[in-house]
Amino acid sequence: MSTLIALIVAAVTFGTVLMYGTLGEILTEKSGNLNLGVEGIMYMGGAFGLAGAFYYEKAAGAAASGPVAIVIAILCAIAAGMAASAIYSFITITLRANQNVTGLALSIFGTGIGQFVGEYMRVSEGGYVALGNGLKDAFNATVFPQALINIPVLGRILFSHTVFFYLAIVLAIVMHLFLKRTRWGLYLTAVGESPSTADAAGINVTKYKYLATVIGGGISAIGGMVYIMTTAGCVWNHEGLAGVGWLAVALVIFCMWRPLNAIWGSVIFGAMMIMYLRVLIPFIPTELYKILPYIVTVIVLIITSMRNSRDKQPPASLGLNYFREER
Amino acid sequence: MREEKTAFIRLAKRTDMDPRKVWMIRVGSIVVALLLGFVPMLLTGTNPIEAYGVIISGSLSRPVYIRQTVRTAIPLLGCALAIAPCFKMRFWNIGAEGQITMGAMAATYFALYWVGKVPSPVLLVIMFLAAAIMGGLWALIPAFFKAKWNTNETLFTLMMNYIAIGIVAWLQGGPWEGRKGSQLIPMFDDAARLPEVLGVNCGWIMVLVLTVLMYFYMNKTKHGYEIAVIGDSVNTARYAGMNVGWIIMRTMFISGAISGVVGFIFVSGANHTLYSGVADGVGFTAITVAWLSQLNSFAMIVISFVLAVLEKGSNTLQTRLSVPASIADIITGILLFCMLSCEFFINYRLIFRRKTKEEVAS
């Protein structure tokens, strides 16, 4: 039982990272933009989030407070992600370049920037860049009182996570309500489904595409920061972050473009990512065990493409640029 | 409703640009990209002129360096050739990394278990063929599902990368492990190594031959024409009676086979062993090469060499000026951004709003 609880807790920790990446990309794709640069965006979020918290700690010294550091890290990550997706938006929306290639370029560019910043900090600070123990604890602390965590079984599963997990849940619910219950959300959906119809109805397509893509990028970037601050232990670790952004893109399909599905979807994927460390299956070598999430993703891709139900489709204009003069 | 004014800038499509002007814009965008590359260097307090100088001298100033640069360029060129037909078809194959790895794996199998049983040239030919077939089959899996159910190929091919790498990682620490506990596959026997020509493994001859072949395949054959039509419009291809699914699968098999051969060159020509990171990001960088050269085979030779200079030079930059080598990725990314953006100015004409209303109306 305790193994299972530990597995669930670890799955949620990793799932939180994926959840931000996925939620951001859902918002982006709702506008019809397929941003394949999530990998790069998450790298940048991770590197700049760490840089923000690190230099804040350096400036504030012993007086550094945990909540302030968390807010700074989140803001730095969001800013980096928004900057990255602003480049993407400008090239695809205004200059109408191919979305796939632009996304790939952003992946290369963003991983380069993330690596560069991480490495540069290491070199300029003379070796090891890590947060002090005080801040490390702040990033990994839970928000609920110990009494709740001590509730047998449920306590640890529900209340022992970091603040980032609960923020992500709130974000998913807010996004769900935004998309389903507000005028702007419906407009955004319309833009993603049929930009020319939306345009004819007087919706400013360009504005919606820009806003959704840029804000989505900001949300995705938080995921990279959360990975560095929780799983990686507040140290720049590019190897662990490699591939996470791509999994987030795959998760969007798995979640059928619905924010609420992202909650359990990312926890399941989080579980698959860390299961080889916790649950040993005899006769299956670790290395083959590690590819499980990718095999599951492939199977999910195949199954979703095979069953052609109408409400489980991507936004109809996904990946296509809109050019008003072209009919 | 308020009266809308004519937009300050309007756009119109154009198709009639002078080819010389087109290439001038493209070269100009590369210059802009290199200038933008100054920004990260200046921010980190490095003199950009000096840095570019180190990149050039670190990759081209001595014969040894040039050989190393060429060695880096070979797989880039080969893999870009593999990706080109897929991208021409608008099939987003980002799984070259995995196809390289699987090709390398197939070649390694014969290098390890058939050595001594057949003469060296025969062995090399078998390894070549095995790599091509294995790479092709690996690429065929996503192509099949794309053709049958229109499964998203971008993510599918990407996931296949991780699966391929995982399989090799398992072989490396398991069945094919050399000395127990070493986590390494033994080095190849001399019989399984590609001979060197002019100080570099003869893979460079193979990729140059492939370049010419690919040029003819894409521009002078029926297959190449079909690929171009599908890339422009799948529906047009269907109305014209083309079997789109079959063409997708055939093209992907060819693409995967070439990537597989690149894997063969990697293990037999460069590393002389197999490990899980054998493809070393080439599958992704090659996408850049293919797109920067506008899918033109001969332009790929130049671009892959330029990127090899950038990559090799950045490593020198890291050791000499302690600028992180990932600057190469940043500059590559900026190059791509600029190339993608400049197409806009080639394809569209900007019309600025004129002063008087009468003129706008006319």
XYZ file of C-alpha atoms in Angstrom, chain A residues 9-121:
113
model
C 2.649 11.002 -5.113
C 5.642 10.752 -7.454
C 3.324 10.499 -10.453
C 1.560 13.678 -9.416
C 4.905 15.460 -9.026
C 5.948 14.605 -12.553
C 2.401 14.941 -13.843
C 2.279 18.548 -12.649
C 5.118 19.383 -15.038
C 3.242 17.795 -17.918
C -0.027 19.416 -16.891
C 1.294 22.949 -17.365
C 2.823 22.040 -20.700
C -0.401 20.434 -21.842
C -2.750 23.162 -20.601
C -0.717 25.824 -22.362
C -0.703 23.874 -25.589
C -4.457 23.211 -25.369
C -5.070 26.965 -25.225
C -2.711 27.490 -28.158
C -4.254 24.762 -30.280
C -7.776 26.005 -29.537
C -6.886 29.020 -31.649
C -5.838 26.771 -34.521
C -2.118 27.208 -33.949
C -0.134 24.005 -33.621
C 2.906 25.121 -31.674
C 5.452 22.320 -31.768
C 7.912 24.488 -29.877
C 6.675 23.419 -26.429
C 9.936 21.558 -25.867
C 11.896 24.753 -26.383
C 9.415 26.829 -24.406
C 9.691 24.504 -21.410
C 13.489 24.619 -21.558
C 13.390 28.385 -21.538
C 10.867 28.418 -18.709
C 13.067 26.100 -16.681
C 16.273 28.038 -17.251
C 14.813 31.503 -16.703
C 12.691 30.380 -13.756
C 15.785 28.995 -12.075
C 17.774 32.103 -12.984
C 15.105 34.371 -11.513
C 14.947 32.513 -8.207
C 18.714 32.121 -8.047
C 19.567 35.762 -8.587
C 16.769 36.824 -6.259
C 18.290 34.654 -3.542
C 21.709 36.064 -4.294
C 20.419 39.612 -3.997
C 18.295 39.075 -0.912
C 20.732 36.822 0.899
C 19.429 35.236 4.086
C 16.308 37.403 3.974
C 15.060 35.600 0.854
C 11.486 34.537 1.361
C 10.031 31.402 -0.186
C 6.751 32.803 -1.510
C 8.507 35.723 -3.176
C 10.987 33.360 -4.820
C 8.128 31.198 -6.098
C 6.327 34.195 -7.555
C 9.536 35.447 -9.181
C 10.266 32.023 -10.649
C 6.738 31.750 -12.052
C 6.862 35.247 -13.524
C 10.285 34.693 -15.094
C 9.131 31.417 -16.625
C 5.941 33.005 -17.964
C 7.882 35.912 -19.432
C 10.323 33.552 -21.163
C 7.509 31.399 -22.518
C 5.565 34.400 -23.737
C 8.613 35.837 -25.465
C 9.281 32.516 -27.192
C 5.714 32.050 -28.369
C 5.537 35.695 -29.414
C 8.297 34.916 -31.917
C 6.312 31.895 -33.080
C 3.113 33.935 -33.321
C 4.722 36.715 -35.301
C 6.255 34.307 -37.813
C 3.176 32.128 -38.262
C 0.293 34.594 -37.812
C 1.678 37.797 -39.278
C 4.256 36.375 -41.678
C 2.249 33.195 -42.387
C 5.148 30.791 -42.343
C 4.563 27.066 -42.031
C 3.541 26.218 -38.463
C 5.263 22.843 -38.300
C 8.673 24.119 -39.307
C 8.370 27.264 -37.203
C 7.506 25.107 -34.210
C 10.506 22.875 -34.825
C 12.699 25.951 -35.175
C 11.376 27.195 -31.851
C 12.233 23.834 -30.317
C 15.822 24.084 -31.515
C 16.076 27.752 -30.553
C 14.452 27.327 -27.142
C 16.487 24.296 -26.107
C 19.567 26.243 -27.233
C 18.625 29.282 -25.145
C 17.718 27.160 -22.128
C 21.002 25.288 -22.323
C 22.909 28.486 -22.910
C 21.437 30.206 -19.875
C 21.899 27.129 -17.700
C 25.500 26.683 -18.792
C 26.282 30.377 -18.622
C 25.058 30.584 -15.037
